[in-house]
XYZ file of C-alpha atoms in Angstrom:
763
model
C 232.524 -196.079 40.645
C 229.818 -194.920 43.068
C 228.880 -191.245 42.916
C 227.765 -189.705 46.174
C 227.879 -186.585 48.314
C 228.559 -187.439 51.952
C 229.875 -184.744 54.310
C 233.188 -185.743 55.871
C 233.127 -185.703 59.669
C 236.727 -186.595 60.478
C 239.786 -184.423 60.871
C 242.237 -183.879 58.037
C 244.874 -186.592 58.025
C 244.044 -189.416 60.430
C 242.789 -192.825 59.367
C 241.377 -191.445 56.122
C 244.841 -190.334 55.014
C 246.379 -193.635 56.073
C 243.770 -195.646 54.153
C 244.190 -193.475 51.065
C 247.992 -193.769 51.191
C 247.748 -197.564 51.478
C 245.330 -197.741 48.551
C 247.600 -195.761 46.246
C 250.750 -197.643 47.241
C 249.037 -200.960 46.489
C 247.573 -199.566 43.271
C 251.036 -198.704 41.932
C 251.633 -202.455 41.345
C 255.000 -201.959 43.095
C 253.911 -201.872 46.758
C 257.158 -203.096 48.324
C 259.290 -200.703 46.281
C 257.023 -197.765 46.988
C 256.942 -198.448 50.723
C 260.730 -198.216 50.608
C 260.408 -195.054 48.517
C 258.219 -193.407 51.148
C 260.884 -193.999 53.778
C 263.424 -192.202 51.576
C 261.178 -189.281 50.658
C 262.455 -185.898 51.871
C 265.372 -187.556 53.675
C 269.094 -186.856 53.546
C 270.511 -189.134 50.807
C 266.975 -189.689 49.602
C 264.821 -187.887 47.032
C 262.752 -184.759 47.287
C 259.042 -185.506 47.021
C 257.759 -184.598 43.530
C 254.780 -182.913 45.184
C 254.749 -179.628 47.072
C 257.524 -177.174 47.959
C 257.052 -177.157 51.741
C 260.311 -177.372 53.672
C 261.750 -180.545 55.176
C 261.825 -181.035 58.936
C 265.267 -182.364 59.769
C 265.522 -185.495 61.879
C 262.071 -186.896 61.085
C 262.083 -190.583 60.122
C 258.815 -190.154 58.224
C 258.576 -186.984 56.160
C 255.818 -187.581 53.647
C 252.120 -186.803 53.509
C 249.109 -188.451 51.917
C 249.331 -186.485 48.693
C 253.092 -186.929 48.577
C 252.518 -190.679 48.799
C 250.068 -190.392 45.903
C 252.630 -188.477 43.823
C 255.364 -191.007 44.578
C 253.183 -194.048 43.870
C 251.736 -192.421 40.749
C 255.231 -191.785 39.400
C 256.838 -195.072 40.483
C 254.226 -197.303 38.907
C 254.858 -200.573 37.116
C 252.354 -199.641 34.396
C 253.770 -198.567 31.031
C 252.520 -196.771 27.955
C 254.182 -198.817 25.248
C 254.255 -198.514 21.451
C 251.583 -201.228 21.445
C 249.287 -198.901 23.419
C 249.726 -196.164 20.840
C 249.102 -198.619 17.993
C 245.830 -199.535 19.680
C 244.696 -195.968 20.412
C 244.588 -193.254 17.736
C 245.210 -189.747 19.022
C 241.757 -188.536 17.993
C 240.205 -191.218 20.217
C 242.546 -190.509 23.117
C 241.378 -186.876 23.071
C 237.936 -188.115 24.116
C 239.317 -189.777 27.251
C 239.471 -188.132 30.664
C 242.655 -186.729 32.149
C 242.418 -189.438 34.806
C 242.350 -192.178 32.168
C 245.360 -190.746 30.334
C 247.719 -190.542 33.286
C 246.454 -193.784 34.817
C 247.950 -195.718 31.905
C 251.430 -195.413 33.396
C 254.886 -194.247 32.387
C 255.793 -193.512 28.774
C 258.299 -196.171 27.774
C 260.214 -194.680 24.853
C 260.369 -191.633 22.535
C 257.337 -191.295 20.276
C 256.622 -189.323 17.087
C 253.118 -188.412 15.931
C 252.345 -189.728 12.460
C 249.631 -187.384 11.192
C 248.661 -189.687 8.351
C 247.898 -192.656 10.613
C 246.765 -190.589 13.647
C 249.043 -192.681 15.846
C 252.216 -192.076 17.830
C 255.057 -194.264 16.613
C 258.481 -195.069 18.121
C 261.430 -192.877 17.187
C 265.048 -193.118 18.302
C 266.589 -190.478 20.546
C 269.028 -189.412 17.834
C 266.219 -189.068 15.284
C 264.136 -187.037 17.757
C 267.019 -184.660 18.490
C 267.778 -184.294 14.794
C 264.120 -183.422 14.082
C 264.207 -180.681 16.716
C 267.475 -179.402 15.251
C 265.983 -179.168 11.761
C 262.960 -177.211 12.971
C 265.010 -174.760 15.010
C 267.455 -174.189 12.174
C 264.535 -173.094 9.960
C 263.210 -170.456 12.353
C 263.380 -166.896 11.036
C 264.243 -165.603 14.524
C 265.142 -167.227 17.865
C 262.036 -165.697 19.452
C 259.910 -168.063 17.384
C 260.883 -170.711 19.967
C 258.920 -171.071 23.227
C 260.625 -172.945 26.099
C 258.037 -173.824 28.736
C 259.038 -175.155 32.161
C 257.217 -177.010 34.909
C 258.192 -176.493 38.540
C 259.145 -180.165 38.767
C 262.421 -179.632 36.902
C 265.618 -179.747 38.973
C 267.948 -176.773 39.386
C 270.480 -178.465 37.112
C 267.959 -179.198 34.346
C 266.436 -175.712 34.563
C 269.845 -174.013 34.470
C 270.883 -176.036 31.428
C 267.534 -175.281 29.781
C 267.832 -171.516 30.213
C 271.455 -171.619 29.055
C 270.440 -173.464 25.895
C 267.638 -170.975 25.204
C 269.815 -167.912 25.719
C 272.691 -169.268 23.662
C 270.099 -169.943 20.961
C 269.056 -166.297 21.296
C 265.736 -166.046 23.177
C 264.367 -165.111 26.586
C 261.064 -166.865 25.875
C 260.731 -168.848 29.098
C 257.019 -169.144 29.916
C 256.603 -171.294 33.003
C 254.049 -172.640 35.431
C 254.760 -169.807 37.860
C 253.286 -167.404 35.298
C 250.003 -169.292 35.670
C 249.922 -169.449 39.466
C 252.392 -167.527 41.627
C 253.719 -164.584 39.612
C 251.910 -161.979 41.694
C 253.971 -162.886 44.764
C 257.263 -162.283 42.996
C 256.107 -158.995 41.465
C 254.621 -157.611 44.684
C 257.462 -158.663 46.977
C 260.160 -157.420 44.587
C 258.572 -153.966 44.539
C 257.888 -153.880 48.258
C 260.993 -155.436 49.809
C 263.394 -155.984 46.894
C 263.285 -159.797 46.685
C 260.531 -161.967 45.230
C 260.730 -164.704 47.865
C 259.452 -165.250 51.369
C 261.475 -163.892 54.264
C 260.862 -166.719 56.760
C 262.391 -170.133 57.376
C 260.592 -173.241 58.567
C 261.950 -172.632 62.070
C 260.115 -169.287 62.229
C 256.819 -171.172 62.446
C 258.027 -172.598 65.771
C 258.656 -169.115 67.211
C 255.638 -167.168 66.004
C 252.886 -165.768 68.232
C 250.376 -165.531 65.377
C 250.160 -166.988 61.882
C 247.761 -165.427 59.377
C 246.875 -167.866 56.579
C 245.364 -166.360 53.431
C 243.810 -168.161 50.462
C 245.203 -171.657 50.772
C 244.085 -175.204 51.472
C 247.101 -176.975 52.977
C 245.146 -180.154 53.757
C 245.095 -180.917 50.039
C 247.751 -178.791 48.372
C 250.660 -178.972 50.853
C 249.662 -181.257 53.744
C 253.095 -181.158 55.412
C 252.290 -177.534 56.267
C 249.638 -178.910 58.623
C 252.387 -180.441 60.780
C 253.909 -176.976 61.211
C 250.525 -175.386 61.905
C 249.552 -178.186 64.317
C 252.799 -177.812 66.259
C 252.401 -174.039 66.382
C 248.792 -174.285 67.548
C 249.707 -176.713 70.323
C 252.286 -174.342 71.729
C 249.781 -171.496 71.868
C 250.296 -169.743 68.539
C 247.111 -168.102 67.292
C 246.270 -169.157 63.738
C 243.885 -166.936 61.805
C 242.631 -168.357 58.510
C 241.083 -166.342 55.703
C 239.695 -168.688 53.080
C 236.677 -168.471 50.826
C 235.661 -172.070 51.568
C 235.680 -173.894 54.878
C 238.521 -176.394 54.429
C 238.907 -179.285 56.849
C 242.693 -179.032 56.975
C 242.472 -175.526 58.439
C 239.928 -176.668 61.020
C 241.211 -179.975 62.483
C 244.177 -182.246 61.831
C 245.224 -185.685 63.092
C 248.777 -186.709 62.269
C 248.615 -190.132 60.526
C 252.275 -190.681 61.479
C 251.576 -190.201 65.200
C 250.549 -193.452 66.985
C 249.101 -191.453 69.898
C 246.771 -189.447 67.660
C 245.767 -192.487 65.602
C 245.019 -194.729 68.579
C 243.208 -192.148 70.696
C 241.315 -190.414 67.879
C 242.804 -187.213 69.227
C 243.142 -184.402 66.738
C 244.378 -180.832 66.890
C 242.402 -177.676 66.255
C 244.255 -175.579 63.712
C 242.534 -172.217 63.341
C 241.665 -170.172 66.403
C 239.735 -167.835 64.077
C 238.401 -168.833 60.660
C 236.957 -166.134 58.385
C 235.441 -166.621 54.928
C 235.773 -163.438 52.866
C 234.243 -163.043 49.456
C 236.382 -164.031 46.506
C 238.794 -161.164 45.985
C 237.861 -159.591 49.320
C 241.115 -160.363 51.151
C 242.631 -156.969 50.370
C 239.693 -155.217 51.990
C 239.961 -157.498 55.037
C 243.657 -156.718 55.477
C 242.957 -153.009 54.948
C 240.439 -153.261 57.760
C 243.018 -154.813 60.104
C 245.494 -152.073 59.204
C 242.819 -149.403 59.771
C 242.178 -150.696 63.281
C 245.892 -150.985 64.065
C 246.402 -147.345 63.041
C 243.361 -146.192 65.040
C 244.467 -148.092 68.148
C 248.008 -146.782 67.760
C 246.792 -143.173 67.597
C 244.536 -143.695 70.619
C 247.409 -145.197 72.632
C 249.643 -142.235 71.856
C 246.898 -139.818 72.913
C 246.747 -141.630 76.263
C 250.504 -141.291 76.614
C 251.021 -145.028 76.128
C 253.311 -146.887 73.781
C 251.787 -147.222 70.325
C 251.403 -150.351 68.242
C 253.595 -149.251 65.330
C 257.302 -150.058 65.244
C 258.400 -146.490 64.593
C 262.094 -147.223 64.798
C 261.765 -149.868 62.079
C 259.535 -147.603 59.983
C 261.930 -144.650 60.214
C 265.070 -146.606 59.423
C 263.758 -149.057 56.871
C 260.627 -147.831 55.058
C 259.211 -145.058 52.951
C 255.679 -144.075 51.942
C 253.906 -144.434 55.299
C 252.180 -141.029 55.252
C 250.574 -141.613 51.861
C 249.500 -145.086 52.907
C 247.948 -143.824 56.146
C 246.003 -141.231 54.185
C 244.623 -143.913 51.880
C 243.643 -146.107 54.836
C 241.884 -143.180 56.499
C 240.001 -142.483 53.265
C 238.770 -146.096 53.088
C 235.354 -146.301 54.756
C 234.176 -149.204 56.849
C 231.253 -149.567 54.485
C 233.704 -150.188 51.629
C 235.684 -152.637 53.724
C 232.643 -154.620 54.872
C 230.945 -154.641 51.473
C 234.023 -155.770 49.594
C 235.430 -158.231 52.117
C 232.062 -159.760 52.928
C 233.129 -159.710 56.587
C 231.649 -157.732 59.434
C 233.595 -155.097 61.300
C 233.283 -157.368 64.344
C 235.010 -160.239 62.539
C 237.820 -158.001 61.332
C 238.126 -156.572 64.842
C 238.756 -160.097 66.205
C 241.535 -160.671 63.674
C 243.069 -157.266 64.404
C 243.113 -157.957 68.145
C 245.111 -161.133 67.549
C 247.491 -159.291 65.250
C 247.938 -156.424 67.690
C 248.711 -158.847 70.516
C 251.401 -160.742 68.589
C 255.009 -159.695 69.059
C 255.955 -161.997 66.191
C 253.569 -162.629 63.288
C 253.801 -164.506 60.003
C 251.555 -163.850 56.998
C 251.384 -166.736 54.549
C 249.360 -167.078 51.339
C 248.924 -169.163 48.188
C 246.886 -169.253 44.986
C 243.676 -168.050 46.614
C 245.461 -164.694 46.715
C 247.591 -164.810 43.553
C 244.967 -165.561 40.878
C 242.888 -162.379 40.995
C 242.982 -159.187 38.962
C 244.245 -157.210 41.953
C 246.542 -159.908 43.382
C 249.648 -157.717 43.365
C 247.790 -154.979 45.251
C 246.490 -157.540 47.777
C 249.973 -158.866 48.501
C 251.294 -155.309 48.797
C 248.560 -154.718 51.388
C 249.718 -157.779 53.350
C 253.258 -156.388 53.234
C 251.963 -152.989 54.392
C 250.449 -154.631 57.456
C 253.717 -156.364 58.317
C 255.735 -153.182 57.816
C 253.536 -151.249 60.242
C 254.755 -153.382 63.117
C 258.211 -154.314 61.851
C 257.161 -157.926 61.347
C 259.969 -158.780 58.947
C 263.489 -159.977 59.650
C 263.071 -161.163 63.224
C 262.563 -164.728 64.507
C 258.972 -165.885 64.218
C 257.893 -163.090 61.888
C 257.807 -162.420 58.171
C 256.227 -163.093 54.807
C 255.651 -166.587 53.425
C 254.252 -167.152 49.929
C 253.668 -170.899 49.530
C 254.603 -172.157 46.080
C 253.240 -175.275 44.437
C 255.573 -177.745 42.770
C 258.667 -178.805 44.660
C 261.123 -176.666 42.666
C 259.086 -173.873 41.122
C 261.028 -171.361 43.228
C 264.355 -172.943 42.313
C 263.571 -172.731 38.600
C 263.203 -168.962 38.883
C 266.368 -168.676 40.998
C 268.522 -170.394 38.355
C 267.259 -168.349 35.406
C 263.818 -169.483 34.215
C 262.602 -165.936 33.810
C 261.292 -164.204 30.707
C 262.534 -160.891 32.121
C 266.015 -161.655 33.482
C 267.865 -158.875 35.248
C 270.824 -157.270 33.528
C 273.313 -158.443 36.164
C 272.437 -162.098 35.553
C 272.837 -161.757 31.788
C 276.147 -159.945 32.309
C 277.451 -162.822 34.426
C 276.405 -165.380 31.802
C 278.069 -163.354 29.054
C 281.288 -162.999 30.991
C 281.461 -166.660 32.038
C 280.561 -168.225 28.679
C 282.101 -165.542 26.487
C 278.976 -165.211 24.345
C 276.429 -162.357 24.028
C 273.081 -163.016 25.680
C 269.714 -161.778 24.360
C 268.496 -158.637 26.095
C 264.950 -158.361 24.734
C 262.324 -159.473 27.309
C 260.697 -162.755 26.397
C 257.194 -164.211 26.623
C 255.369 -165.229 29.775
C 252.827 -168.049 29.530
C 249.898 -165.941 28.311
C 252.087 -164.059 25.809
C 253.519 -167.350 24.543
C 250.044 -168.761 23.899
C 249.092 -165.588 22.050
C 252.313 -165.687 20.001
C 251.597 -169.282 18.960
C 247.975 -168.396 18.245
C 249.081 -165.527 15.985
C 251.591 -167.720 14.174
C 254.601 -165.753 15.429
C 256.021 -168.662 17.455
C 256.617 -171.899 15.576
C 258.190 -174.393 18.003
C 257.044 -175.206 21.541
C 259.182 -177.324 23.890
C 257.869 -178.205 27.343
C 260.192 -179.330 30.114
C 257.521 -181.179 32.079
C 254.087 -179.882 32.867
C 250.797 -180.174 31.014
C 250.111 -176.773 29.512
C 247.058 -177.885 27.525
C 245.290 -178.655 30.800
C 246.963 -176.054 33.031
C 246.548 -172.958 30.869
C 243.366 -170.858 30.665
C 240.955 -170.733 27.733
C 241.412 -174.432 26.939
C 240.163 -174.311 23.358
C 242.300 -171.261 22.558
C 245.375 -172.923 24.083
C 244.735 -176.031 21.983
C 244.439 -173.891 18.856
C 247.696 -172.138 19.726
C 249.554 -175.448 20.066
C 248.016 -176.680 16.813
C 249.451 -173.602 15.028
C 253.015 -174.676 15.831
C 255.203 -176.486 13.351
C 256.563 -178.680 16.168
C 255.553 -179.377 19.766
C 257.824 -181.346 22.099
C 256.766 -182.691 25.496
C 259.398 -183.948 27.964
C 257.210 -186.043 30.254
C 256.911 -188.999 32.586
C 253.279 -189.910 31.856
C 250.680 -189.429 29.153
C 248.696 -186.210 29.498
C 246.404 -183.834 27.599
C 249.290 -181.851 26.086
C 250.437 -184.911 24.123
C 247.138 -184.825 22.262
C 246.945 -181.080 21.535
C 249.867 -180.956 19.159
C 251.550 -178.980 16.427
C 251.930 -180.150 12.853
C 254.672 -182.463 14.114
C 254.944 -183.702 17.680
C 257.323 -185.590 19.945
C 256.957 -187.171 23.369
C 260.329 -187.586 25.095
C 260.084 -189.827 28.203
C 262.111 -188.756 31.225
C 263.104 -190.248 34.544
C 261.080 -189.403 37.621
C 262.315 -187.886 40.862
C 262.171 -191.289 42.584
C 264.472 -193.096 40.136
C 268.221 -193.609 39.942
C 270.010 -191.515 37.353
C 273.263 -193.126 36.222
C 275.478 -191.319 33.732
C 279.002 -191.880 32.435
C 280.585 -190.563 35.650
C 278.312 -192.684 37.856
C 275.107 -192.121 39.865
C 273.919 -188.516 39.818
C 271.980 -186.363 42.228
C 270.067 -183.165 41.539
C 269.145 -180.179 43.698
C 265.922 -178.330 44.458
C 264.916 -175.212 46.391
C 261.929 -175.202 48.720
C 259.634 -172.313 49.667
C 262.057 -171.301 52.427
C 265.088 -170.831 50.130
C 266.736 -174.046 51.315
C 268.735 -175.756 48.556
C 269.280 -179.476 49.062
C 270.070 -182.639 47.157
C 267.690 -185.234 45.767
C 268.787 -188.667 44.569
C 266.406 -191.291 43.256
C 266.491 -194.771 44.726
C 264.296 -196.871 42.439
C 265.025 -198.679 39.205
C 263.847 -196.725 36.129
C 260.590 -197.866 34.601
C 262.217 -198.360 31.194
C 265.803 -198.440 29.839
C 264.704 -196.001 27.119
C 263.904 -193.188 29.574
C 266.495 -190.439 30.100
C 266.962 -187.751 32.705
C 265.631 -184.275 31.942
C 269.217 -183.010 32.017
C 270.359 -185.578 29.456
C 267.407 -184.771 27.191
C 268.122 -181.036 27.275
C 271.795 -181.701 26.558
C 270.846 -183.880 23.600
C 268.611 -181.163 22.159
C 271.236 -178.470 22.702
C 273.960 -180.587 21.117
C 271.806 -181.189 18.039
C 270.939 -177.482 17.725
C 274.089 -175.647 18.825
C 276.898 -178.189 18.666
C 279.853 -178.028 21.069
C 281.385 -174.724 20.057
C 280.532 -172.874 23.285
C 279.452 -175.650 25.656
C 280.166 -179.381 25.704
C 276.592 -180.306 26.510
C 277.102 -184.062 26.685
C 280.015 -183.655 29.095
C 277.752 -181.609 31.377
C 275.022 -184.234 31.200
C 277.542 -186.945 32.070
C 278.549 -185.269 35.315
C 276.126 -182.874 37.037
C 278.957 -181.522 39.208
C 280.158 -179.720 36.085
C 276.765 -178.043 35.694
C 276.908 -176.973 39.317
C 280.374 -175.491 38.757
C 278.870 -173.223 36.073
C 276.009 -172.369 38.427
C 278.472 -171.464 41.166
C 280.236 -169.081 38.789
C 277.090 -167.294 37.598
C 274.457 -167.407 40.379
C 274.751 -165.275 43.535
C 274.489 -167.433 46.629
C 275.697 -170.580 44.848
C 279.413 -170.048 45.416
C 281.218 -173.340 46.172
C 277.962 -175.069 45.274
C 279.232 -178.654 45.188
C 281.137 -178.296 48.445
C 278.211 -176.753 50.338
C 275.891 -179.565 49.274
C 277.862 -181.899 51.518
C 276.022 -180.357 54.477
C 273.143 -182.632 55.577
C 269.903 -180.929 54.630
C 271.608 -178.527 52.206
C 272.113 -174.818 52.729
C 270.120 -171.607 53.068
C 270.383 -169.136 50.194
C 269.524 -166.263 52.489
C 267.065 -163.434 51.999
C 268.211 -159.832 51.633
C 264.995 -158.363 53.051
C 265.243 -160.538 56.158
C 268.676 -158.953 56.675
C 267.234 -155.441 56.153
C 268.996 -155.035 52.825
C 266.324 -153.490 50.626
C 267.107 -154.058 46.947
C 264.284 -151.786 45.807
C 264.416 -148.656 43.650
C 264.207 -146.528 46.817
C 266.687 -148.545 48.861
C 264.000 -149.102 51.495
C 260.914 -151.232 52.043
C 258.018 -149.515 50.312
C 254.506 -148.990 51.603
C 251.965 -149.105 48.782
C 248.915 -146.906 49.006
C 245.884 -146.619 46.773
C 242.170 -147.298 47.081
C 240.524 -150.688 47.219
C 239.548 -152.138 43.816
C 236.546 -150.345 42.363
C 234.863 -153.675 41.526
C 235.508 -157.346 42.201
C 233.528 -158.415 39.134
C 234.490 -157.442 35.579
C 232.523 -154.535 34.153
C 230.685 -156.952 31.818
C 229.095 -158.818 34.721
C 225.527 -158.139 35.743
C 225.733 -158.015 39.532
C 222.208 -159.372 39.932
C 222.717 -162.511 37.899
C 226.433 -163.249 37.789
C 228.372 -165.324 40.290
C 232.107 -165.339 40.874
C 233.670 -168.731 40.184
C 236.962 -169.956 41.545
C 238.674 -173.016 40.113
C 240.335 -175.368 42.580
C 241.836 -178.812 43.067
C 240.158 -181.864 44.514
C 241.867 -183.856 47.242
C 242.741 -186.641 44.764
C 244.586 -184.185 42.537
C 247.894 -182.361 42.283
C 247.988 -179.571 39.722
C 246.547 -181.186 36.570
C 247.279 -184.766 37.681
C 244.051 -186.518 38.684
C 244.845 -189.397 41.060
C 241.230 -190.376 41.658
C 237.633 -189.177 41.562
C 237.157 -188.406 45.255
C 237.450 -185.168 47.217
C 237.221 -186.659 50.678
C 237.386 -183.539 52.835
C 234.635 -181.842 50.820
C 232.484 -184.999 50.869
C 232.529 -185.643 47.125
C 233.000 -189.225 45.934
C 233.252 -190.810 42.485
C 232.833 -187.577 40.516
C 234.406 -184.264 39.582
C 231.674 -182.435 37.672
C 230.275 -180.602 40.696
C 229.565 -176.951 41.472
C 229.818 -175.824 45.115
C 227.210 -173.209 46.068
C 225.869 -171.710 49.291
C 222.431 -173.162 50.203
C 220.879 -169.678 50.121
C 222.310 -169.108 46.660
C 220.869 -172.419 45.479
C 217.414 -171.369 46.684
C 217.762 -167.848 45.273
C 218.394 -169.281 41.836
C 215.446 -171.685 42.147
C 217.800 -174.639 42.015
C 218.057 -177.786 44.090
C 220.970 -179.910 45.184
C 221.803 -182.365 42.423
C 220.465 -180.179 39.618
C 222.592 -180.213 36.499
C 223.767 -176.774 35.352
C 225.921 -175.115 32.747
C 228.181 -172.120 33.312
C 228.851 -169.333 30.839
C 231.674 -166.903 31.549
C 231.306 -163.177 30.909
C 234.025 -161.373 28.972
C 234.146 -158.499 26.520
C 235.473 -160.256 23.399
C 232.168 -161.697 22.220
C 233.423 -165.294 22.490
C 231.043 -167.778 24.116
C 232.823 -169.806 26.779
C 230.725 -172.435 28.517
C 230.895 -175.791 30.281
C 227.991 -178.048 31.158
C 227.073 -181.140 33.109
C 227.935 -179.827 36.580
C 225.896 -181.001 39.583
C 224.956 -178.492 42.281
C 226.389 -179.266 45.733
C 225.569 -177.220 48.848
C 228.696 -175.993 50.631
C 229.875 -173.444 53.190
C 230.916 -170.677 50.803
C 229.827 -167.022 50.675
C 226.628 -166.428 48.731
C 227.391 -165.154 45.238
C 230.600 -167.188 45.057
C 230.821 -170.663 43.539
C 233.655 -173.162 43.101
C 234.459 -176.069 40.788
C 237.435 -178.186 39.838
C 239.987 -177.482 37.164
C 240.991 -178.351 34.488
C 237.291 -178.991 33.782
C 236.498 -175.291 34.256
C 239.586 -173.852 32.520
C 237.570 -173.294 29.301
C 235.767 -170.515 31.214
C 238.915 -168.492 31.946
C 239.537 -165.934 29.164
C 243.176 -165.909 28.053
C 243.485 -162.185 28.607
C 241.640 -161.986 31.913
C 244.849 -161.550 33.860
C 246.129 -159.929 37.011
C 247.311 -156.333 36.964
C 251.118 -156.329 36.538
C 251.417 -160.094 37.085
C 249.702 -161.306 33.864
C 248.537 -164.359 35.827
C 245.158 -165.755 34.708
C 242.337 -164.770 37.078
C 241.359 -168.378 37.746
C 240.008 -167.516 41.200
C 237.718 -164.772 39.958
C 235.625 -165.560 36.890
C 232.232 -163.950 36.328
C 229.782 -166.655 35.277
C 226.115 -167.093 34.530
C 224.603 -170.324 35.865
C 221.735 -171.956 33.994
C 219.796 -175.071 34.876
C 219.940 -177.831 32.304
C 217.042 -180.071 31.417
C 218.197 -183.079 33.393
C 217.212 -185.197 36.336
C 218.877 -184.618 39.664
C 221.611 -187.125 40.439
C 224.038 -187.062 43.353
């Protein structure tokens, strides 16, 4: 595999995306089947792509992207991880392999049990696996010694059954992937507008005058968003991007599914204004826009003209404006410029676009949510929208972009360590059984509980927590402290190798595959980032007859642990309509669930804030005041020598799944151990491109956290900020370096020292 750094000159998408898609489809060893799969992806009577949570455009014959094609081909591979593979490879040796090697081996064929004496996984029957879980759970001193982790890939039906099992067992310990990535959005929006979801629909992007994009890289992480941005840009919508790195997808895009664009080499400009704030500086940038809007509004009123604020909306629907205005007035331009890293001129340009838009959308992702002050930053974005009444009207609103295709749905159906009282009351009434009321563990708390020996059993419904969680070595130690770890998975990953005293791998069906139960073929449901709930039904033959659906696996565990006294788990797993009947009886918005799913494209759950129903403590939308953060770096960091590191994905990656070793849009090929730095920063540190460096994170607990072997690459990023891929850099993220109120790891803001290693330069 050739290692090189070669700047990419093309647009996002285009022939590069088409070539990459073709390569991955052929590499699946099932090219014909996967070509058919792509035609059924995100279609009515097809399956929801196992990739991102962007909404589906109705009526499109082709509704997949390059990275969606990778996810589909990666899942629907002919390769298998058989018992023979595990006999050949001891676990201790597999730990030395890369994440790419592990998942490249293919789909796990049958249930496996780790034999500690031989250091090998060995086959185990489903009944024996369920019985083992039952024995461990029966020995727990308290239900809260069980941790039930969830990945966003799980369907609504599987997630609902999972939370029901956990609560009937007696715990609210539901750490999930959202705790690691998106929690700040839910916390901030719930406090500000009374609902932790976005207020817009996909159609709003077609009606907006301006779209402000904060902290996201749609070209890699949710490429179908580029179609919406491209269409908006072509019809004259101004798109303003705030992103720490220059990302090709936010600059130019060529639709690989458009013959005209492919044959003419015509691409579309995406951003009309692209600004690169410092890491963590987005709040200051938004504060600057708000400061100008308030100044221009006051000046207009003095001239006897109509102001910029929507005073009718503010009077009827908000509270806290006066305090917020005082805090904005007290924020100096020196503070704003120093912290944002942007000039007043740059912020002025963005504010002019915002002021001129009758309908504006603000959208953001993990570049906003993984900082210490993420909740405050999102509140500031909401403040800006409230000033001009940019919520609840066509073409305007708030749009957090989630990751996995059902991470939002999981939370909707009950995967929440802090469930509200009304939800628990409905469960109690419907099932006639008391529900636990004590708040449970989020992801960081769960790792700490396992580390301390308080939690004894860890069950993961999908995901790869050993690679996804911060403080990699601490997370591994926490898992090793458990009496039993259980991974419900499609493919081999790092979490199968970081195990408790006993360990199980339970192989499940993928999103692309048919799921046939006693009552016949089944479909599942998912919820996208726009609160649309729709069906998903696999079309391909399962990789192995031993694999079971996630729903069937959960039912088998629950039956072994709880029996049938309250719920007939196997009956639910045999007919998912029965699960949906329970969901309809206990989840607001899911009434007549099965009947409403007959609508092509599913149905909209609605959004209370978009209807001006404010389910907040004040009964109104709340402005949030306060000063800007005192510091962007932790107090331990020496400002002269420390850099701020953000972890990010490569283009050949989705979450912790590594599809390949290239990052095409950033010009990186055949390698992942790279560190992006501004050319001036490279010179300031007396480094050169290609130098090998180590990074040491700064934190107050006295623990040395370091990674080495990273090659310096010059990139368009603010001086003082650096970037590198995860999970390779997760060892640098301290477990308890988390966001205020969100408890999300600060993976986009890590203070690090960078030291040159004694090594030759290699690119």
